[in-house]
Short mmCIF file of C-alpha atoms in Angstrom, two decimals:
data_model
loop_
_atom_site.label_atom_id
_atom_site.label_comp_id
_atom_site.label_asym_id
_atom_site.label_seq_id
_atom_site.Cartn_x
_atom_site.Cartn_y
_atom_site.Cartn_z
CA UNK A 22 -41.37 18.42 8.09
CA UNK A 23 -43.25 15.90 5.79
CA UNK A 24 -46.01 18.53 5.05
CA UNK A 25 -42.91 20.87 4.11
CA UNK A 26 -41.21 18.74 1.99
CA UNK A 27 -44.94 18.27 0.27
CA UNK A 28 -45.36 21.22 -0.63
CA UNK A 29 -41.83 22.03 -2.14
CA UNK A 30 -42.37 18.87 -4.53
CA UNK A 31 -45.76 19.85 -5.36
CA UNK A 32 -44.48 24.02 -6.23
CA UNK A 33 -41.45 22.63 -7.79
CA UNK A 34 -43.92 20.10 -10.03
CA UNK A 35 -45.92 22.79 -11.18
CA UNK A 36 -43.05 25.06 -12.29
CA UNK A 37 -41.53 22.09 -14.15
CA UNK A 38 -44.83 21.70 -16.13
CA UNK A 39 -45.26 24.96 -16.46
CA UNK A 40 -41.80 25.73 -18.43
CA UNK A 41 -41.96 22.35 -20.37
CA UNK A 42 -44.65 24.18 -21.99
CA UNK A 43 -42.08 26.46 -23.63
CA UNK A 44 -39.46 24.21 -24.53
CA UNK A 45 -38.26 25.72 -28.02
CA UNK A 46 -38.11 29.39 -25.67
CA UNK A 47 -35.86 27.60 -23.37
CA UNK A 48 -33.54 26.04 -26.15
CA UNK A 49 -33.31 29.98 -27.55
CA UNK A 50 -32.64 31.01 -23.71
CA UNK A 51 -29.74 28.45 -23.93
CA UNK A 52 -28.25 29.98 -27.14
CA UNK A 53 -28.51 33.50 -25.40
CA UNK A 54 -26.31 32.58 -22.63
CA UNK A 55 -23.65 31.35 -25.58
CA UNK A 56 -20.87 34.19 -24.78
CA UNK A 57 -18.85 31.76 -22.55
CA UNK A 58 -18.44 29.78 -25.88
CA UNK A 59 -17.20 33.11 -28.21
CA UNK A 60 -14.78 33.66 -25.08
CA UNK A 61 -13.62 30.14 -25.49
CA UNK A 62 -12.60 31.21 -28.99
CA UNK A 63 -10.62 34.06 -28.02
CA UNK A 64 -9.01 32.58 -25.33
CA UNK A 65 -8.08 29.13 -26.72
CA UNK A 66 -6.29 31.22 -29.36
CA UNK A 67 -4.63 33.50 -26.51
CA UNK A 68 -3.67 29.97 -24.45
CA UNK A 69 -2.28 28.59 -27.43
CA UNK A 70 0.73 31.53 -27.73
CA UNK A 71 1.91 30.34 -24.58
CA UNK A 72 2.09 33.72 -23.04
CA UNK A 73 -0.57 32.48 -20.14
CA UNK A 74 -1.03 30.53 -17.32
CA UNK A 75 -3.75 28.32 -18.92
CA UNK A 76 -3.07 26.56 -22.42
CA UNK A 77 -5.19 25.81 -25.27
CA UNK A 78 -6.40 23.02 -23.39
CA UNK A 79 -7.06 24.17 -20.02
CA UNK A 80 -8.74 27.23 -21.84
CA UNK A 81 -11.32 24.79 -23.38
CA UNK A 82 -12.12 23.11 -20.43
CA UNK A 83 -12.48 25.99 -18.41
CA UNK A 84 -15.20 27.62 -20.75
CA UNK A 85 -16.78 24.32 -21.11
CA UNK A 86 -17.20 24.24 -17.06
CA UNK A 87 -18.54 27.80 -17.32
CA UNK A 88 -21.46 27.44 -19.48
CA UNK A 89 -22.50 24.47 -17.94
CA UNK A 90 -22.03 26.26 -14.63
CA UNK A 91 -23.82 29.46 -16.18
CA UNK A 92 -26.98 27.19 -17.76
CA UNK A 93 -27.37 26.15 -13.85
CA UNK A 94 -27.55 29.10 -12.26
CA UNK A 95 -29.30 31.15 -14.00
CA UNK A 96 -31.68 33.79 -12.07
CA UNK A 97 -34.06 35.90 -13.14
CA UNK A 98 -36.05 36.70 -10.31
CA UNK A 99 -35.71 40.44 -10.44
CA UNK A 100 -37.70 40.59 -13.62
CA UNK A 101 -40.55 38.22 -12.22
CA UNK A 102 -40.69 40.21 -8.69
CA UNK A 103 -40.79 43.74 -10.36
CA UNK A 104 -43.79 42.44 -12.33
CA UNK A 105 -45.50 40.93 -9.51
CA UNK A 106 -44.80 44.16 -7.18
CA UNK A 107 -45.95 46.72 -10.22
CA UNK A 108 -49.08 44.78 -11.21
CA UNK A 109 -50.19 44.28 -7.35
CA UNK A 110 -50.26 40.30 -7.91
CA UNK A 111 -48.03 40.11 -5.05
CA UNK A 112 -50.89 40.77 -3.13
CA UNK A 113 -52.82 37.44 -3.48
CA UNK A 114 -49.31 35.55 -2.79
CA UNK A 115 -48.84 37.67 0.53
CA UNK A 116 -52.10 35.74 1.52
CA UNK A 117 -50.57 32.37 1.20
CA UNK A 118 -49.17 30.70 4.68
CA UNK A 119 -45.56 30.50 2.69
CA UNK A 120 -43.06 33.19 1.92
CA UNK A 121 -43.53 33.91 -1.82
CA UNK A 122 -39.53 34.22 -1.60
CA UNK A 123 -39.70 30.09 -2.05
CA UNK A 124 -41.98 30.67 -5.22
CA UNK A 125 -39.61 32.32 -6.65
CA UNK A 126 -36.85 30.07 -5.91
CA UNK A 127 -38.72 26.56 -7.01
CA UNK A 128 -39.27 28.36 -10.15
CA UNK A 129 -36.04 28.55 -11.08
CA UNK A 130 -35.40 25.05 -9.86
CA UNK A 131 -38.34 23.98 -12.05
CA UNK A 132 -36.58 25.87 -14.86
CA UNK A 133 -33.31 24.46 -14.24
CA UNK A 134 -35.06 20.85 -14.52
CA UNK A 135 -36.54 21.53 -17.76
CA UNK A 136 -33.26 23.02 -19.15
CA UNK A 137 -31.35 19.82 -18.30
CA UNK A 138 -31.74 17.66 -21.09
CA UNK A 139 -31.40 20.49 -23.34
CA UNK A 140 -28.12 21.71 -21.66
CA UNK A 141 -26.08 18.24 -21.54
CA UNK A 142 -26.84 18.02 -25.25
CA UNK A 143 -25.57 21.72 -25.70
CA UNK A 144 -22.35 20.82 -23.51
CA UNK A 145 -21.66 17.72 -25.83
CA UNK A 146 -21.82 19.78 -28.56
CA UNK A 147 -19.58 22.32 -27.07
CA UNK A 148 -16.86 19.83 -26.93
CA UNK A 149 -17.15 19.86 -30.76
CA UNK A 150 -15.18 23.34 -31.21
CA UNK A 151 -12.46 22.23 -29.22
CA UNK A 152 -12.60 18.52 -29.15
CA UNK A 153 -8.99 18.10 -27.77
CA UNK A 154 -10.41 19.72 -24.21
CA UNK A 155 -11.91 15.65 -24.24
CA UNK A 156 -8.83 13.88 -24.72
CA UNK A 157 -5.80 16.01 -23.96
CA UNK A 158 -2.83 17.45 -26.02
CA UNK A 159 0.93 17.61 -25.90
CA UNK A 160 0.80 20.15 -23.09
CA UNK A 161 -1.76 18.42 -20.71
CA UNK A 162 -1.74 14.95 -21.77
CA UNK A 163 -4.90 12.82 -20.72
CA UNK A 164 -8.69 12.63 -20.93
CA UNK A 165 -10.91 15.16 -19.10
CA UNK A 166 -12.07 12.64 -16.55
CA UNK A 167 -13.18 14.97 -13.36
CA UNK A 168 -12.90 12.71 -10.10
CA UNK A 169 -16.37 11.73 -8.07
CA UNK A 170 -15.27 14.54 -5.12
CA UNK A 171 -14.40 16.95 -8.30
CA UNK A 172 -17.88 16.45 -9.38
CA UNK A 173 -19.74 16.49 -6.12
CA UNK A 174 -17.99 19.81 -5.13
CA UNK A 175 -18.64 21.25 -8.53
CA UNK A 176 -22.30 20.71 -7.97
CA UNK A 177 -22.35 21.54 -4.68
CA UNK A 178 -20.36 24.83 -5.98
CA UNK A 179 -22.48 25.49 -8.39
CA UNK A 180 -25.74 25.34 -5.89
CA UNK A 181 -23.79 28.03 -3.63
CA UNK A 182 -23.47 30.17 -6.85
CA UNK A 183 -27.34 30.06 -7.33
CA UNK A 184 -28.04 31.01 -3.94
CA UNK A 185 -25.83 33.74 -3.70
CA UNK A 186 -26.71 35.40 -7.51
CA UNK A 187 -30.36 34.81 -6.38
CA UNK A 188 -29.82 36.50 -2.88
CA UNK A 189 -27.81 39.36 -4.64
CA UNK A 190 -30.79 39.51 -7.32
CA UNK A 191 -33.89 39.60 -4.77
CA UNK A 192 -32.23 41.71 -2.26
CA UNK A 193 -31.61 44.21 -5.25
CA UNK A 194 -35.41 43.82 -6.57
CA UNK A 195 -36.71 44.89 -3.28
CA UNK A 196 -36.06 48.09 -4.89
CA UNK A 197 -39.04 47.71 -6.44
CA UNK A 198 -41.02 48.45 -3.69
CA UNK A 199 -39.89 52.02 -3.70
CA UNK A 200 -38.81 52.48 -7.33
CA UNK A 201 -41.25 50.35 -9.58
CA UNK A 202 -38.68 49.65 -12.64
CA UNK A 203 -36.03 48.52 -10.88
CA UNK A 204 -34.99 46.14 -13.28
CA UNK A 205 -33.41 48.41 -15.60
CA UNK A 206 -31.03 49.65 -13.01
CA UNK A 207 -30.32 45.97 -12.63
CA UNK A 208 -26.76 46.45 -15.10
CA UNK A 209 -25.26 47.95 -12.08
CA UNK A 210 -24.52 44.88 -10.19
CA UNK A 211 -24.97 42.76 -13.62
CA UNK A 212 -21.99 44.34 -15.21
CA UNK A 213 -19.44 43.59 -12.34
CA UNK A 214 -20.64 40.19 -12.39
CA UNK A 215 -20.39 39.67 -16.09
CA UNK A 216 -16.46 40.78 -16.15
CA UNK A 217 -15.59 39.74 -12.42
CA UNK A 218 -17.24 36.31 -12.59
CA UNK A 219 -15.02 34.57 -14.80
CA UNK A 220 -17.74 34.84 -17.67
CA UNK A 221 -14.91 36.60 -19.88
CA UNK A 222 -11.74 36.35 -18.31
CA UNK A 223 -10.40 33.49 -16.46
CA UNK A 224 -9.81 35.20 -13.44
CA UNK A 225 -6.40 33.41 -12.69
CA UNK A 226 -5.02 35.42 -15.51
CA UNK A 227 -5.76 38.84 -13.75
CA UNK A 228 -2.05 39.95 -11.82
CA UNK A 229 -1.82 38.79 -8.89
CA UNK A 230 -3.23 42.12 -6.76
CA UNK A 231 -6.42 42.13 -8.63
CA UNK A 232 -7.00 38.71 -8.42
CA UNK A 233 -6.68 38.56 -4.43
CA UNK A 234 -8.74 41.63 -4.30
CA UNK A 235 -11.45 40.21 -6.47
CA UNK A 236 -11.63 36.83 -4.61
CA UNK A 237 -13.38 38.83 -1.81
CA UNK A 238 -16.19 39.47 -3.29
CA UNK A 239 -19.24 37.24 -3.88
CA UNK A 240 -18.28 37.27 -8.05
CA UNK A 241 -16.16 34.28 -8.28
CA UNK A 242 -17.99 31.99 -6.42
CA UNK A 243 -21.10 32.84 -8.72
CA UNK A 244 -18.82 31.41 -11.81
CA UNK A 245 -15.35 31.12 -11.51
CA UNK A 246 -15.30 28.74 -8.35
CA UNK A 247 -17.34 26.32 -9.42
CA UNK A 248 -15.87 25.98 -13.11
CA UNK A 249 -12.29 26.07 -11.91
CA UNK A 250 -13.33 23.01 -9.56
CA UNK A 251 -14.75 20.76 -12.44
CA UNK A 252 -12.20 21.86 -15.25
CA UNK A 253 -8.87 21.32 -13.18
CA UNK A 254 -9.50 19.98 -9.67
CA UNK A 255 -7.21 23.16 -7.91
CA UNK A 256 -8.74 25.51 -6.53
CA UNK A 257 -8.59 27.64 -2.69
CA UNK A 258 -11.83 25.31 -1.57
CA UNK A 259 -11.35 25.93 2.18
CA UNK A 260 -11.19 30.02 1.48
CA UNK A 261 -13.81 29.80 -1.22
CA UNK A 262 -16.61 27.97 1.02
CA UNK A 263 -15.41 30.09 3.93
CA UNK A 264 -16.13 33.57 1.84
CA UNK A 265 -19.52 32.04 0.46
CA UNK A 266 -20.70 31.28 3.86
CA UNK A 267 -20.02 35.04 5.06
CA UNK A 268 -21.61 36.65 2.12
CA UNK A 269 -25.01 34.32 2.02
CA UNK A 270 -25.16 35.06 5.74
CA UNK A 271 -25.05 39.04 5.02
CA UNK A 272 -27.02 39.18 1.53
CA UNK A 273 -29.51 37.00 3.51
CA UNK A 274 -29.95 39.63 6.25
CA UNK A 275 -29.82 42.43 3.99
CA UNK A 276 -32.61 40.92 1.86
CA UNK A 277 -34.67 40.41 5.17
CA UNK A 278 -34.34 43.53 6.44
CA UNK A 279 -35.02 45.21 2.68
CA UNK A 280 -38.01 42.45 2.32
CA UNK A 281 -39.41 43.83 5.67
CA UNK A 282 -39.02 47.65 5.20
CA UNK A 283 -40.29 47.20 1.75
CA UNK A 284 -43.85 45.24 2.74
CA UNK A 285 -44.49 48.09 4.90
CA UNK A 286 -44.03 50.58 1.91
CA UNK A 287 -45.73 48.47 -0.52
CA UNK A 288 -48.90 50.17 -1.48
CA UNK A 289 -50.31 48.26 -4.56
CA UNK A 290 -53.98 47.11 -5.53
CA UNK A 291 -56.27 46.07 -2.13
CA UNK A 292 -53.13 46.37 0.37
CA UNK B 26 -37.91 61.37 -51.16
CA UNK B 27 -39.01 64.74 -49.02
CA UNK B 28 -41.99 63.62 -48.11
CA UNK B 29 -39.94 60.31 -46.51
CA UNK B 30 -37.84 62.48 -44.77
CA UNK B 31 -40.52 65.00 -43.52
CA UNK B 32 -42.34 61.84 -42.00
CA UNK B 33 -39.48 60.74 -40.71
CA UNK B 34 -38.50 63.66 -38.91
CA UNK B 35 -41.79 64.01 -37.42
CA UNK B 36 -41.92 60.65 -36.18
CA UNK B 37 -38.52 61.09 -34.27
CA UNK B 38 -39.40 64.16 -32.99
CA UNK B 39 -42.58 62.55 -31.51
CA UNK B 40 -40.58 59.55 -29.92
CA UNK B 41 -37.89 61.85 -28.30
CA UNK B 42 -40.55 63.94 -26.71
CA UNK B 43 -42.04 60.95 -25.33
CA UNK B 44 -39.22 59.22 -24.17
CA UNK B 45 -37.90 62.73 -22.29
CA UNK B 46 -40.47 61.50 -19.89
CA UNK B 47 -38.07 59.66 -18.48
CA UNK B 48 -34.89 61.75 -18.38
CA UNK B 49 -33.70 60.71 -14.91
CA UNK B 50 -33.26 57.18 -16.47
CA UNK B 51 -30.37 58.97 -18.90
CA UNK B 52 -27.68 59.22 -15.80
CA UNK B 53 -28.03 55.15 -15.50
CA UNK B 54 -27.94 55.06 -18.99
CA UNK B 55 -24.72 56.72 -19.17
CA UNK B 56 -23.28 54.79 -16.35
CA UNK B 57 -23.97 51.13 -17.38
CA UNK B 58 -22.63 51.91 -21.15
CA UNK B 59 -19.61 53.46 -19.50
CA UNK B 60 -19.46 50.10 -17.05
CA UNK B 61 -19.95 48.22 -20.46
CA UNK B 62 -16.94 49.65 -22.16
CA UNK B 63 -15.00 49.55 -19.14
CA UNK B 64 -15.49 46.17 -18.83
CA UNK B 65 -14.48 45.10 -22.40
CA UNK B 66 -10.99 47.73 -22.48
CA UNK B 67 -10.22 45.55 -18.75
CA UNK B 68 -11.09 42.37 -20.90
CA UNK B 69 -8.49 43.23 -23.41
CA UNK B 70 -6.06 44.72 -20.86
CA UNK B 71 -5.76 41.26 -19.75
CA UNK B 72 -5.14 39.71 -22.92
CA UNK B 73 -2.50 41.91 -23.84
CA UNK B 74 -0.59 42.33 -20.61
CA UNK B 75 2.52 39.56 -21.73
CA UNK B 76 3.54 39.57 -25.41
CA UNK B 77 0.46 38.14 -26.87
CA UNK B 78 -1.24 39.81 -29.82
CA UNK B 79 -4.75 38.75 -30.67
CA UNK B 80 -4.21 37.36 -34.37
CA UNK B 81 -1.53 40.09 -34.92
CA UNK B 82 -3.65 42.99 -33.38
CA UNK B 83 -1.71 45.73 -31.27
CA UNK B 84 -3.14 47.22 -28.53
CA UNK B 85 -4.64 50.40 -29.83
CA UNK B 86 -5.71 48.77 -33.03
CA UNK B 87 -8.08 46.31 -30.73
CA UNK B 88 -9.32 49.16 -29.15
CA UNK B 89 -10.47 50.20 -32.04
CA UNK B 90 -12.76 47.27 -32.43
CA UNK B 91 -14.31 47.84 -29.50
CA UNK B 92 -15.01 51.19 -30.22
CA UNK B 93 -16.65 50.06 -33.50
CA UNK B 94 -18.58 47.82 -31.54
CA UNK B 95 -19.32 50.37 -28.80
CA UNK B 96 -20.83 52.88 -31.73
CA UNK B 97 -22.90 50.15 -33.91
CA UNK B 98 -24.35 49.37 -30.50
CA UNK B 99 -25.21 52.65 -29.71
CA UNK B 100 -26.62 52.65 -32.92
CA UNK B 101 -28.90 49.57 -33.07
CA UNK B 102 -29.92 50.48 -29.78
CA UNK B 103 -31.23 54.00 -31.05
CA UNK B 104 -32.40 53.24 -34.67
CA UNK B 105 -32.74 49.45 -34.85
CA UNK B 106 -34.07 47.83 -31.51
CA UNK B 107 -36.77 49.83 -30.64
CA UNK B 108 -38.98 49.39 -34.27
CA UNK B 109 -37.99 45.37 -33.79
CA UNK B 110 -39.80 45.03 -30.53
CA UNK B 111 -42.84 47.45 -32.54
CA UNK B 112 -43.18 45.12 -35.55
CA UNK B 113 -43.44 42.09 -32.52
CA UNK B 114 -45.97 44.04 -30.57
CA UNK B 115 -47.92 44.87 -34.15
CA UNK B 116 -48.12 41.20 -35.65
CA UNK B 117 -49.38 39.77 -32.17
CA UNK B 118 -51.73 42.09 -32.23
CA UNK B 119 -53.05 42.34 -35.36
CA UNK B 120 -52.70 45.67 -35.69
CA UNK B 121 -50.05 45.75 -38.42
CA UNK B 122 -53.28 46.30 -40.96
CA UNK B 123 -53.33 49.64 -39.86
CA UNK B 124 -49.56 50.11 -41.36
CA UNK B 125 -50.68 48.43 -44.47
CA UNK B 126 -53.26 50.60 -45.35
CA UNK B 127 -51.16 53.70 -44.91
CA UNK B 128 -50.61 54.87 -48.26
CA UNK B 129 -46.39 54.95 -47.79
CA UNK B 130 -44.33 51.91 -47.53
CA UNK B 131 -44.78 49.47 -44.85
CA UNK B 132 -40.94 48.63 -44.71
CA UNK B 133 -40.26 52.18 -44.57
CA UNK B 134 -42.83 52.96 -41.79
CA UNK B 135 -41.81 50.13 -39.57
CA UNK B 136 -38.24 50.83 -40.11
CA UNK B 137 -38.06 54.59 -38.64
CA UNK B 138 -41.43 54.75 -36.76
CA UNK B 139 -39.43 55.14 -33.40
CA UNK B 140 -35.93 56.20 -31.55
CA UNK B 141 -34.58 56.00 -28.72
CA UNK B 142 -32.22 58.51 -26.98
CA UNK B 143 -30.63 55.45 -24.63
CA UNK B 144 -28.12 54.42 -27.39
CA UNK B 145 -26.45 57.72 -27.24
CA UNK B 146 -24.26 57.17 -24.43
CA UNK B 147 -22.72 54.62 -26.13
CA UNK B 148 -22.64 56.27 -29.62
CA UNK B 149 -20.54 59.07 -27.41
CA UNK B 150 -18.38 56.65 -25.60
CA UNK B 151 -17.49 54.68 -28.81
CA UNK B 152 -16.87 58.21 -30.80
CA UNK B 153 -14.45 58.67 -28.06
CA UNK B 154 -12.49 55.52 -27.40
CA UNK B 155 -12.27 55.83 -31.48
CA UNK B 156 -10.39 58.72 -31.52
CA UNK B 157 -8.32 58.03 -28.58
CA UNK B 158 -7.16 54.54 -30.15
CA UNK B 159 -6.59 56.46 -33.55
CA UNK B 160 -4.23 58.69 -31.53
CA UNK B 161 -2.58 55.47 -30.32
CA UNK B 162 -1.48 53.85 -33.68
CA UNK B 163 1.65 53.94 -35.24
CA UNK B 164 1.54 55.84 -37.63
CA UNK B 165 -1.93 57.67 -36.15
CA UNK B 166 -4.84 58.04 -37.61
CA UNK B 167 -5.91 61.41 -39.88
CA UNK B 168 -8.80 62.26 -41.42
CA UNK B 169 -8.54 60.46 -44.41
CA UNK B 170 -8.41 57.25 -42.95
CA UNK B 171 -11.51 58.28 -40.99
CA UNK B 172 -13.12 59.23 -44.23
CA UNK B 173 -12.29 55.76 -45.57
CA UNK B 174 -13.59 53.97 -42.68
CA UNK B 175 -16.58 55.79 -41.91
CA UNK B 176 -18.24 54.26 -45.55
CA UNK B 177 -17.37 50.94 -43.98
CA UNK B 178 -19.00 51.34 -40.79
CA UNK B 179 -22.43 52.80 -42.69
CA UNK B 180 -22.16 49.31 -44.36
CA UNK B 181 -21.96 47.31 -40.98
CA UNK B 182 -24.81 48.97 -39.93
CA UNK B 183 -26.91 47.84 -43.41
CA UNK B 184 -26.02 44.43 -42.58
CA UNK B 185 -27.31 44.73 -39.06
CA UNK B 186 -30.35 46.16 -40.09
CA UNK B 187 -30.94 43.75 -42.51
CA UNK B 188 -30.29 40.85 -40.23
CA UNK B 189 -32.58 42.33 -37.77
CA UNK B 190 -35.63 43.08 -40.08
CA UNK B 191 -35.40 39.70 -41.49
CA UNK B 192 -35.50 38.06 -37.94
CA UNK B 193 -38.83 40.41 -37.03
CA UNK B 194 -40.21 39.28 -40.36
CA UNK B 195 -39.74 35.97 -38.74
CA UNK B 196 -42.60 37.29 -36.32
CA UNK B 197 -45.35 36.63 -38.97
CA UNK B 198 -44.98 33.08 -38.63
CA UNK B 199 -43.76 32.73 -34.98
CA UNK B 200 -45.61 34.98 -32.77
CA UNK B 201 -43.09 34.76 -30.27
CA UNK B 202 -39.64 36.35 -31.78
CA UNK B 203 -38.18 38.17 -28.49
CA UNK B 204 -35.92 35.35 -27.66
CA UNK B 205 -34.25 34.91 -31.42
CA UNK B 206 -33.39 38.88 -30.58
CA UNK B 207 -31.55 37.89 -27.37
CA UNK B 208 -29.93 35.00 -28.95
CA UNK B 209 -28.66 36.99 -32.13
CA UNK B 210 -27.58 39.93 -30.01
CA UNK B 211 -25.60 37.21 -27.57
CA UNK B 212 -23.68 35.94 -31.00
CA UNK B 213 -23.09 39.42 -32.07
CA UNK B 214 -20.94 39.84 -29.44
CA UNK B 215 -18.25 38.26 -30.57
CA UNK B 216 -18.23 41.42 -33.08
CA UNK B 217 -16.16 42.87 -29.72
CA UNK B 218 -12.76 41.22 -30.87
CA UNK B 219 -10.84 41.24 -33.74
CA UNK B 220 -12.06 38.30 -35.83
CA UNK B 221 -8.29 37.04 -36.64
CA UNK B 222 -8.18 36.45 -32.99
CA UNK B 223 -10.56 33.39 -33.44
CA UNK B 224 -9.94 29.98 -34.27
CA UNK B 225 -10.57 29.28 -37.83
CA UNK B 226 -14.09 27.57 -36.91
CA UNK B 227 -15.06 30.81 -35.54
CA UNK B 228 -13.60 33.18 -38.30
CA UNK B 229 -15.68 30.55 -41.03
CA UNK B 230 -19.09 31.36 -39.04
CA UNK B 231 -18.68 34.60 -38.08
CA UNK B 232 -17.70 35.63 -41.49
CA UNK B 233 -19.86 33.60 -43.81
CA UNK B 234 -22.55 32.36 -41.77
CA UNK B 235 -23.48 35.41 -39.49
CA UNK B 236 -21.27 38.01 -40.92
CA UNK B 237 -20.24 39.65 -38.09
CA UNK B 238 -16.52 40.20 -39.56
CA UNK B 239 -18.05 42.79 -41.65
CA UNK B 240 -19.35 44.88 -39.10
CA UNK B 241 -16.61 45.81 -36.68
CA UNK B 242 -13.44 44.19 -37.91
CA UNK B 243 -13.44 45.54 -41.59
CA UNK B 244 -14.12 49.10 -41.24
CA UNK B 245 -10.89 49.04 -38.34
CA UNK B 246 -9.06 47.20 -40.77
CA UNK B 247 -9.92 49.71 -43.50
CA UNK B 248 -8.88 52.93 -41.32
CA UNK B 249 -5.83 51.09 -40.49
CA UNK B 250 -5.12 50.34 -44.11
CA UNK B 251 -4.18 47.05 -43.66
CA UNK B 252 -2.76 44.52 -46.47
CA UNK B 253 -5.79 43.08 -48.25
CA UNK B 254 -8.45 45.27 -46.77
CA UNK B 255 -9.55 45.93 -50.71
CA UNK B 256 -10.86 42.01 -50.81
CA UNK B 257 -12.78 43.00 -47.66
CA UNK B 258 -14.06 46.19 -48.81
CA UNK B 259 -15.70 44.58 -51.60
CA UNK B 260 -17.20 41.43 -49.43
CA UNK B 261 -18.67 44.21 -47.46
CA UNK B 262 -19.99 45.88 -49.86
CA UNK B 263 -21.55 42.48 -51.59
CA UNK B 264 -22.55 41.41 -48.31
CA UNK B 265 -24.44 44.91 -47.38
CA UNK B 266 -26.28 44.97 -51.17
CA UNK B 267 -27.10 40.84 -50.96
CA UNK B 268 -28.84 41.27 -47.22
CA UNK B 269 -30.83 44.74 -48.07
CA UNK B 270 -32.01 42.78 -51.12
CA UNK B 271 -33.09 39.76 -49.40
CA UNK B 272 -34.72 41.61 -46.24
CA UNK B 273 -36.76 43.29 -48.96
CA UNK B 274 -38.07 40.15 -50.66
CA UNK B 275 -38.39 37.82 -47.34
CA UNK B 276 -40.62 41.13 -46.13
CA UNK B 277 -42.67 40.99 -49.46
CA UNK B 278 -42.68 37.35 -49.19
CA UNK B 279 -43.99 36.93 -45.80
CA UNK B 280 -46.99 39.49 -45.88
CA UNK B 281 -48.53 37.01 -48.10
CA UNK B 282 -48.78 34.84 -45.00
CA UNK B 283 -49.64 37.69 -42.96
CA UNK B 284 -53.16 36.45 -41.48
CA UNK B 285 -54.26 39.85 -39.94
CA UNK B 286 -56.53 40.15 -36.12
CA UNK B 287 -59.66 39.36 -38.06
CA UNK B 288 -59.44 36.75 -40.87
#
C-alpha cells in the first residue's frame, strides 16, 4: 500500500512540474473554456424576464459554478492516447509494472493542481460580470455562502464528474487500437456532453419530460449535478449518486473489455 | 490580378486533391456539423419555450443568427483555419523564408495556399437553415432582403479573416500560438445568439473589443430591415476596412522582426 501511495505521489509530482512549465499556455486553455461565461450572459438576461424557473441571480450563480466545475474536470486523454498508440510510444509503457491508465489519470491530476491558482483568480473575475451573484438581489436575497456540506458534496460530485468523463473518453480512446484517427470522432460524444451536461442549458429549464429522460444519461452528472449542489444546494442527491455509481461500473467494465481486446490488436513498433 | 486568380485555382485544386484521400471522414464531419447545429437549435428552443424573446428577437429571427454563424463557421473551416495553422508551422520551422523569397505578395500566398473541404457541411446546413428561417419570419424574406444581407456577411468574413490573420502574425514573436486560436474561437461562440440578447457589458465587449456583433447580428438585422440598421451597416464597413488595413500593416511590421531559421 505505502509503495503504491509513493508511486502515485511521485508521478503526480512529475506531471505537476511538467505542467507548471507551460503556465502561460494554461491561462489560454482556461480562457478557451469561457463558454459558460458567454452562456451566463444569455441566461442572466433571460432569467431577468421572470419567464424561467431560475431568476437572474440564480442563473449567474449556476454558471459561475459551472465554470468552476468545468475547470476542475477537464479531460483530454483521447488526444494523448491516440498519439501514444499511433506513434508506438505505448509500447515502453506496457513494460512498466503499472497500468498506463494511471499515468493518464495522474497527468490530469497534475494539470488540475497547476491550474488551481489560475482557476481561483478567474472565478473571482467571474463575479465582476455579475456582482449581485455574490450578495443577492430582491428576488434572491442573501449572500452566496455555500455551507460546508454543500462544498464537500460539490467537491465529491466534481471528482465523480471527472471520473465519469475520464472513463467515457478513455473508453472511446480505445478505438485508437483499431482506427488510429479516433480523436476526430470524439465529437460524437463531446457534442451530447456539451448540450446535455448543463454547460449551455441549465437543465431544470428543459421541459419536465426531457429533464427526466436526460437525468438517466451520464451527462448531467458531468457538470449540472455538482454545479447545482454548489449554486443551490437542492439536487436529487440519492438518485444522483446512484446513477453515477451505475454508470461508473458500466463504463469501467466496458473500458477493461476494450482495453484487453485492443491490446491483442495492437501492432505498433516493437509490439 | 489574373495571375493571382490562376495561382489560387492551382493551390485549391491541389489541396482538394490531397484531402480527397480522407473522404470517409466526410460523413463524420457532416454528422458532427448537424449535431452542432441541432444543439444550437435545441438551446434556442428552450429559451423560446415561454413568452421570452431574446433582446426583442423572435424565434425565426434568432434562428437566422444561428444560421449565419454556421455559415461563417463553415467558411472559416474551409478557407481561414487551414492557412492559419500553416503560418504557425512555417514560422516555427523557419520555412517561411521560402515563401518570402517567392515573387508574389507573402500575405496573399499565406492566405490562399490551402483550402479544406471539411467546412462544406456547415456551409450547406447554414444556408439551408437561413432559407428555412427566412420563410418563417413575418413578412417572409425575399430575394432583395438576401441581396442586402449578403454584402454584410462578406464584411463579417473580412473581419473574421483580419482578426485571424493578426493573431497568426503574433507567431513571429510567440512561437506557440495554437492556444490563442482556441481562446478566440471560444469567445466567437457568442455570435451564435443575437447580441441584444446579452447584458450591457457583454454587448459593449462584443461590439467594440471583439467585433462579434458585426459578424452575425448585423447581417441578420440588415436582412430583416430592422430600424437603425443604417448606422450598423456603416459601422460594419468601417470596422472591416480598418481591420483589413491593420492586419496588412501589422504583417509588414512583424516581418521586420522575423528572424529566419538560419540567422
